[in-house]
Amino acid sequence: MPWTGHAKLPYERTRRLSEGGGKTGDRRIHGMNDSSPRGNGAAIALSGVNLSLGRGAARVHILKDIELNIGRGEAIGMVGPSGSGKSTLLMVMAGLERPDTGSVTIAGEALDALGEDDLARFRGRNVGIVFQSFHLIPTMTALENVAVPLELAGAGDAHERAAAELAAVGLSDRATHYPAELSGGEQQRVALARALAPNPAILIADEPTGNLDEATGAEIVDLMFAGHDKRGTTLVLVTHDAALARRCDRVVRMRSGRIDGAKE
């Protein structure tokens, strides 16, 4: 059944749209606003996105009138207090959560037009995800974990490509090891290799260094940005680390379910 993006819930529309040709704010690197500073088209476009979770009296309005455009090849650092909606917004971008209202366009595809099977196939081809908790398959080796998205996409050379991705993150000698035999940093390297293996248009990372020590986290970050730079992948990174966010082209701040600066 197709996802219908229009509302069943009576949200107030308070979209942040420029009116009257006025200034739209500073769009330089490290600026914070909701529009891409690049002129090469949007890799991610969200308009009027609202999302509530829970039922009845426990229902909570998580995302509120989100308007956001991210350019192709842009790196975005998403920051904000815990509970501000950062991770939920990432899940909407990845097609893992359906918003109640609004439109979500990723790599030129309107997600509201896709049924669940088509959405899963689209996500497998176009979106790589790195989670804080690795989410490796425990019964598969490092090589087999990296090969999973390639095999699902029907790649005949899945294991060869997976081996090359492991080499790129410095784990050729750990290819036959299972997750339980790897350190946390090695598991996150495998997760990053798996996310990048299909050459996705968009790489989403949700606190990728949150379970790692400082030195290991820095190594993972360097590998992530190297992959982003080499492939021209659009990167959306959620972090509580202000210094890490500043490595991105732009910082987007969230507060209470809104992009900071949007009207209440």
mmCIF file of C-alpha atoms in Angstrom:
data_model
loop_
_atom_site.group_PDB
_atom_site.id
_atom_site.type_symbol
_atom_site.label_atom_id
_atom_site.label_comp_id
_atom_site.label_asym_id
_atom_site.label_seq_id
_atom_site.Cartn_x
_atom_site.Cartn_y
_atom_site.Cartn_z
ATOM 1 C CA MET A 1 0.000 0.000 0.000
ATOM 2 C CA PRO A 2 1.521 3.369 -0.996
ATOM 3 C CA TRP A 3 2.455 5.806 1.710
ATOM 4 C CA THR A 4 0.243 8.873 1.586
ATOM 5 C CA GLY A 5 2.139 11.875 2.805
ATOM 6 C CA HIS A 6 -0.860 14.055 3.590
ATOM 7 C CA ALA A 7 -2.157 14.529 7.046
ATOM 8 C CA LYS A 8 -4.700 12.857 9.154
ATOM 9 C CA LEU A 9 -3.577 14.978 12.095
ATOM 10 C CA PRO A 10 -4.428 18.674 12.531
ATOM 11 C CA TYR A 11 -0.913 20.093 12.821
ATOM 12 C CA GLU A 12 -0.480 23.810 12.651
ATOM 13 C CA ARG A 13 1.551 24.832 9.632
ATOM 14 C CA THR A 14 4.425 27.065 10.650
ATOM 15 C CA ARG A 15 6.765 26.469 7.776
ATOM 16 C CA ARG A 16 9.896 28.541 7.539
ATOM 17 C CA LEU A 17 9.573 29.958 4.047
ATOM 18 C CA SER A 18 11.320 33.054 2.784
ATOM 19 C CA GLU A 19 8.808 35.720 1.875
ATOM 20 C CA GLY A 20 9.100 38.921 -0.081
ATOM 21 C CA GLY A 21 12.597 38.248 -1.391
ATOM 22 C CA GLY A 22 14.245 39.077 1.949
ATOM 23 C CA LYS A 23 17.503 37.730 3.216
ATOM 24 C CA THR A 24 17.584 34.018 3.924
ATOM 25 C CA GLY A 25 20.498 34.086 6.328
ATOM 26 C CA ASP A 26 24.187 33.240 6.212
ATOM 27 C CA ARG A 27 24.764 30.148 4.074
ATOM 28 C CA ARG A 28 28.483 29.862 4.462
ATOM 29 C CA ILE A 29 30.250 26.788 5.782
ATOM 30 C CA HIS A 30 29.408 26.130 9.445
ATOM 31 C CA GLY A 31 26.292 28.331 9.214
ATOM 32 C CA MET A 32 23.026 27.028 10.602
ATOM 33 C CA ASN A 33 19.848 27.192 8.566
ATOM 34 C CA ASP A 34 17.485 24.880 6.768
ATOM 35 C CA SER A 35 18.610 25.324 3.154
ATOM 36 C CA SER A 36 21.526 23.856 1.270
ATOM 37 C CA PRO A 37 24.267 26.348 0.381
ATOM 38 C CA ARG A 38 25.231 24.382 -2.714
ATOM 39 C CA GLY A 39 23.766 24.963 -6.127
ATOM 40 C CA ASN A 40 23.965 21.383 -7.364
ATOM 41 C CA GLY A 41 20.481 20.250 -6.368
ATOM 42 C CA ALA A 42 19.070 18.642 -3.234
ATOM 43 C CA ALA A 43 20.029 15.117 -2.213
ATOM 44 C CA ILE A 44 17.531 15.358 0.644
ATOM 45 C CA ALA A 45 14.427 17.559 0.677
ATOM 46 C CA LEU A 46 11.908 17.565 3.518
ATOM 47 C CA SER A 47 8.876 19.811 3.582
ATOM 48 C CA GLY A 48 6.165 20.138 6.229
ATOM 49 C CA VAL A 49 7.266 16.952 8.007
ATOM 50 C CA ASN A 50 5.446 16.096 11.225
ATOM 51 C CA LEU A 51 5.719 12.851 13.145
ATOM 52 C CA SER A 52 4.079 11.699 16.366
ATOM 53 C CA LEU A 53 4.773 8.442 18.172
ATOM 54 C CA GLY A 54 2.737 6.577 20.775
ATOM 55 C CA ARG A 55 -0.993 6.246 21.276
ATOM 56 C CA GLY A 56 -3.692 8.108 23.108
ATOM 57 C CA ALA A 57 -2.531 10.219 26.031
ATOM 58 C CA ALA A 58 1.007 8.892 25.551
ATOM 59 C CA ARG A 59 1.229 10.208 21.983
ATOM 60 C CA VAL A 60 4.146 12.638 21.591
ATOM 61 C CA HIS A 61 4.682 15.087 18.735
ATOM 62 C CA ILE A 62 8.353 14.346 17.898
ATOM 63 C CA LEU A 63 9.004 16.251 14.648
ATOM 64 C CA LYS A 64 7.293 19.577 14.044
ATOM 65 C CA ASP A 65 6.971 21.240 10.631
ATOM 66 C CA ILE A 66 10.436 20.270 9.442
ATOM 67 C CA GLU A 67 11.729 22.102 6.361
ATOM 68 C CA LEU A 68 15.215 20.990 5.302
ATOM 69 C CA ASN A 69 17.227 20.806 2.083
ATOM 70 C CA ILE A 70 20.644 19.135 1.894
ATOM 71 C CA GLY A 71 22.734 19.415 -1.263
ATOM 72 C CA ARG A 72 24.391 16.583 -3.162
ATOM 73 C CA GLY A 73 27.783 15.874 -1.683
ATOM 74 C CA GLU A 74 27.170 18.106 1.334
ATOM 75 C CA ALA A 75 28.176 17.077 4.855
ATOM 76 C CA ILE A 76 25.703 18.056 7.584
ATOM 77 C CA GLY A 77 26.350 17.925 11.316
ATOM 78 C CA MET A 78 23.081 17.629 13.229
ATOM 79 C CA VAL A 79 23.242 18.682 16.871
ATOM 80 C CA GLY A 80 20.835 19.397 19.713
ATOM 81 C CA PRO A 81 19.841 18.245 23.181
ATOM 82 C CA SER A 82 18.871 14.643 23.852
ATOM 83 C CA GLY A 83 15.223 14.152 22.921
ATOM 84 C CA SER A 84 15.200 16.999 20.411
ATOM 85 C CA GLY A 85 14.294 14.671 17.507
ATOM 86 C CA LYS A 86 17.683 14.282 15.804
ATOM 87 C CA SER A 87 17.710 10.503 15.537
ATOM 88 C CA THR A 88 14.034 10.379 14.582
ATOM 89 C CA LEU A 89 14.699 12.840 11.771
ATOM 90 C CA LEU A 90 17.524 10.599 10.545
ATOM 91 C CA MET A 91 15.140 7.649 10.483
ATOM 92 C CA VAL A 92 12.675 9.664 8.391
ATOM 93 C CA MET A 93 15.478 10.561 5.958
ATOM 94 C CA ALA A 94 16.431 6.884 5.728
ATOM 95 C CA GLY A 95 12.864 5.809 5.041
ATOM 96 C CA LEU A 96 12.756 3.829 8.294
ATOM 97 C CA GLU A 97 9.975 6.013 9.738
ATOM 98 C CA ARG A 98 6.963 7.328 7.860
ATOM 99 C CA PRO A 99 5.978 10.877 8.818
ATOM 100 C CA ASP A 100 2.343 11.688 9.521
ATOM 101 C CA THR A 101 2.426 14.661 7.155
ATOM 102 C CA GLY A 102 4.714 16.283 4.647
ATOM 103 C CA SER A 103 6.981 15.167 1.837
ATOM 104 C CA VAL A 104 10.348 13.413 1.906
ATOM 105 C CA THR A 105 12.422 13.317 -1.287
ATOM 106 C CA ILE A 106 15.716 11.428 -1.238
ATOM 107 C CA ALA A 107 18.114 11.261 -4.195
ATOM 108 C CA GLY A 108 15.323 12.560 -6.423
ATOM 109 C CA GLU A 109 12.777 9.950 -5.288
ATOM 110 C CA ALA A 110 9.578 10.910 -3.461
ATOM 111 C CA LEU A 111 9.365 8.341 -0.679
ATOM 112 C CA ASP A 112 5.625 8.842 -0.212
ATOM 113 C CA ALA A 113 5.092 7.249 -3.636
ATOM 114 C CA LEU A 114 6.845 4.002 -2.653
ATOM 115 C CA GLY A 115 5.299 0.927 -1.081
ATOM 116 C CA GLU A 116 7.243 -0.964 1.576
ATOM 117 C CA ASP A 117 9.010 -3.353 -0.818
ATOM 118 C CA ASP A 118 10.022 -0.612 -3.246
ATOM 119 C CA LEU A 119 11.128 1.558 -0.345
ATOM 120 C CA ALA A 120 13.345 -1.225 1.005
ATOM 121 C CA ARG A 121 14.941 -1.700 -2.410
ATOM 122 C CA PHE A 122 15.448 2.032 -2.819
ATOM 123 C CA ARG A 123 17.026 2.306 0.629
ATOM 124 C CA GLY A 124 19.365 -0.591 -0.110
ATOM 125 C CA ARG A 125 20.641 1.114 -3.260
ATOM 126 C CA ASN A 126 20.799 4.695 -2.072
ATOM 127 C CA VAL A 127 21.144 4.986 1.707
ATOM 128 C CA GLY A 128 23.972 3.709 3.898
ATOM 129 C CA ILE A 129 23.418 3.776 7.675
ATOM 130 C CA VAL A 130 25.931 3.627 10.508
ATOM 131 C CA PHE A 131 24.441 3.161 13.981
ATOM 132 C CA GLN A 132 25.987 3.799 17.366
ATOM 133 C CA SER A 133 25.557 0.119 18.302
ATOM 134 C CA PHE A 134 27.053 -1.387 15.108
ATOM 135 C CA HIS A 135 24.136 -3.804 14.386
ATOM 136 C CA LEU A 136 26.305 -6.470 12.802
ATOM 137 C CA ILE A 137 24.873 -9.944 12.225
ATOM 138 C CA PRO A 138 26.569 -12.071 14.903
ATOM 139 C CA THR A 139 26.527 -15.332 12.940
ATOM 140 C CA MET A 140 28.304 -13.794 9.933
ATOM 141 C CA THR A 141 31.966 -12.944 9.496
ATOM 142 C CA ALA A 142 33.126 -9.398 8.870
ATOM 143 C CA LEU A 143 33.329 -10.132 5.143
ATOM 144 C CA GLU A 144 29.866 -11.661 5.063
ATOM 145 C CA ASN A 145 28.385 -8.706 6.959
ATOM 146 C CA VAL A 146 29.810 -6.233 4.449
ATOM 147 C CA ALA A 147 28.611 -8.377 1.537
ATOM 148 C CA VAL A 148 24.978 -8.459 2.745
ATOM 149 C CA PRO A 149 23.716 -5.253 1.023
ATOM 150 C CA LEU A 150 25.607 -6.164 -2.150
ATOM 151 C CA GLU A 151 24.064 -9.632 -2.255
ATOM 152 C CA LEU A 152 20.612 -8.185 -1.637
ATOM 153 C CA ALA A 153 21.206 -5.869 -4.590
ATOM 154 C CA GLY A 154 22.130 -8.866 -6.757
ATOM 155 C CA ALA A 155 25.812 -8.018 -7.205
ATOM 156 C CA GLY A 156 27.664 -10.989 -8.670
ATOM 157 C CA ASP A 157 30.967 -9.828 -7.200
ATOM 158 C CA ALA A 158 29.619 -9.122 -3.710
ATOM 159 C CA HIS A 159 32.429 -10.820 -1.812
ATOM 160 C CA GLU A 160 35.149 -9.246 -3.934
ATOM 161 C CA ARG A 161 33.688 -5.800 -3.389
ATOM 162 C CA ALA A 162 33.197 -6.495 0.303
ATOM 163 C CA ALA A 163 36.858 -7.485 0.605
ATOM 164 C CA ALA A 164 37.871 -4.193 -1.039
ATOM 165 C CA GLU A 165 35.698 -2.224 1.401
ATOM 166 C CA LEU A 166 37.248 -4.025 4.370
ATOM 167 C CA ALA A 167 40.687 -3.220 2.990
ATOM 168 C CA ALA A 168 39.688 0.455 2.746
ATOM 169 C CA VAL A 169 38.992 0.518 6.502
ATOM 170 C CA GLY A 170 42.127 -1.465 7.342
ATOM 171 C CA LEU A 171 40.508 -4.789 8.205
ATOM 172 C CA SER A 172 41.691 -7.187 5.497
ATOM 173 C CA ASP A 173 43.274 -9.379 8.146
ATOM 174 C CA ARG A 174 40.007 -9.593 10.123
ATOM 175 C CA ALA A 175 37.711 -10.584 7.243
ATOM 176 C CA THR A 176 36.996 -14.080 8.574
ATOM 177 C CA HIS A 177 36.405 -13.001 12.175
ATOM 178 C CA TYR A 178 32.951 -12.862 13.727
ATOM 179 C CA PRO A 179 31.682 -9.704 15.497
ATOM 180 C CA ALA A 180 32.270 -11.207 18.949
ATOM 181 C CA GLU A 181 35.936 -11.618 17.996
ATOM 182 C CA LEU A 182 36.317 -7.936 17.069
ATOM 183 C CA SER A 183 36.862 -4.873 19.223
ATOM 184 C CA GLY A 184 34.258 -2.101 19.282
ATOM 185 C CA GLY A 185 36.330 -0.006 16.910
ATOM 186 C CA GLU A 186 36.747 -2.920 14.517
ATOM 187 C CA GLN A 187 33.006 -3.617 14.590
ATOM 188 C CA GLN A 188 32.273 0.006 13.732
ATOM 189 C CA ARG A 189 34.768 -0.183 10.853
ATOM 190 C CA VAL A 190 32.890 -3.204 9.536
ATOM 191 C CA ALA A 191 29.604 -1.308 9.903
ATOM 192 C CA LEU A 192 31.053 1.637 7.982
ATOM 193 C CA ALA A 193 32.382 -0.642 5.242
ATOM 194 C CA ARG A 194 28.940 -2.259 4.980
ATOM 195 C CA ALA A 195 27.219 1.133 4.733
ATOM 196 C CA LEU A 196 29.567 2.318 1.970
ATOM 197 C CA ALA A 197 29.744 -0.945 0.014
ATOM 198 C CA PRO A 198 26.779 -0.217 -2.327
ATOM 199 C CA ASN A 199 28.200 3.283 -3.042
ATOM 200 C CA PRO A 200 25.079 4.979 -1.650
ATOM 201 C CA ALA A 201 24.091 8.503 -2.567
ATOM 202 C CA ILE A 202 23.547 9.264 1.129
ATOM 203 C CA LEU A 203 25.424 8.147 4.242
ATOM 204 C CA ILE A 204 23.582 8.568 7.543
ATOM 205 C CA ALA A 205 25.465 8.212 10.815
ATOM 206 C CA ASP A 206 23.741 8.302 14.208
ATOM 207 C CA GLU A 207 26.299 8.964 16.962
ATOM 208 C CA PRO A 208 28.819 6.633 15.256
ATOM 209 C CA THR A 209 31.473 7.221 17.938
ATOM 210 C CA GLY A 210 29.142 7.056 20.936
ATOM 211 C CA ASN A 211 30.289 3.580 22.066
ATOM 212 C CA LEU A 212 33.992 4.124 21.349
ATOM 213 C CA ASP A 213 36.909 5.637 23.218
ATOM 214 C CA GLU A 214 38.214 8.988 22.003
ATOM 215 C CA ALA A 215 41.158 7.686 19.966
ATOM 216 C CA THR A 216 39.157 4.930 18.277
ATOM 217 C CA GLY A 217 36.270 7.326 17.605
ATOM 218 C CA ALA A 218 38.654 9.739 15.907
ATOM 219 C CA GLU A 219 39.849 6.944 13.603
ATOM 220 C CA ILE A 220 36.268 6.064 12.660
ATOM 221 C CA VAL A 221 35.460 9.722 11.964
ATOM 222 C CA ASP A 222 38.516 10.094 9.722
ATOM 223 C CA LEU A 223 37.512 6.984 7.767
ATOM 224 C CA MET A 224 33.932 8.239 7.447
ATOM 225 C CA PHE A 225 34.975 11.630 6.104
ATOM 226 C CA ALA A 226 37.506 9.987 3.771
ATOM 227 C CA GLY A 227 34.722 7.849 2.311
ATOM 228 C CA HIS A 228 32.485 10.906 2.002
ATOM 229 C CA ASP A 229 35.187 12.939 0.239
ATOM 230 C CA LYS A 230 36.316 10.159 -2.100
ATOM 231 C CA ARG A 231 32.833 9.157 -3.250
ATOM 232 C CA GLY A 232 31.026 12.485 -3.109
ATOM 233 C CA THR A 233 28.446 10.943 -0.807
ATOM 234 C CA THR A 234 26.013 13.219 1.009
ATOM 235 C CA LEU A 235 26.721 12.814 4.728
ATOM 236 C CA VAL A 236 24.248 13.445 7.545
ATOM 237 C CA LEU A 237 25.848 13.015 10.950
ATOM 238 C CA VAL A 238 24.105 13.198 14.331
ATOM 239 C CA THR A 239 26.492 13.998 17.149
ATOM 240 C CA HIS A 240 26.772 15.641 20.555
ATOM 241 C CA ASP A 241 30.386 16.540 19.748
ATOM 242 C CA ALA A 242 30.497 20.192 18.660
ATOM 243 C CA ALA A 243 34.049 19.832 17.273
ATOM 244 C CA LEU A 244 32.970 16.887 15.118
ATOM 245 C CA ALA A 245 29.923 18.781 13.851
ATOM 246 C CA ARG A 246 32.186 21.664 12.812
ATOM 247 C CA ARG A 247 34.067 19.338 10.463
ATOM 248 C CA CYS A 248 30.922 19.280 8.334
ATOM 249 C CA ASP A 249 29.997 21.861 5.697
ATOM 250 C CA ARG A 250 27.012 22.994 7.745
ATOM 251 C CA VAL A 251 25.569 22.534 11.220
ATOM 252 C CA VAL A 252 21.816 22.055 11.694
ATOM 253 C CA ARG A 253 20.578 22.507 15.259
ATOM 254 C CA MET A 254 17.410 20.906 16.577
ATOM 255 C CA ARG A 255 15.405 21.837 19.625
ATOM 256 C CA SER A 256 12.058 20.427 20.801
ATOM 257 C CA GLY A 257 11.350 18.708 17.486
ATOM 258 C CA ARG A 258 12.085 21.741 15.313
ATOM 259 C CA ILE A 259 15.072 22.983 13.417
ATOM 260 C CA ASP A 260 16.348 25.735 15.697
ATOM 261 C CA GLY A 261 15.256 29.094 14.358
ATOM 262 C CA ALA A 262 11.896 27.910 13.035
ATOM 263 C CA LYS A 263 8.880 29.796 14.322
ATOM 264 C CA GLU A 264 6.962 28.352 17.216
#
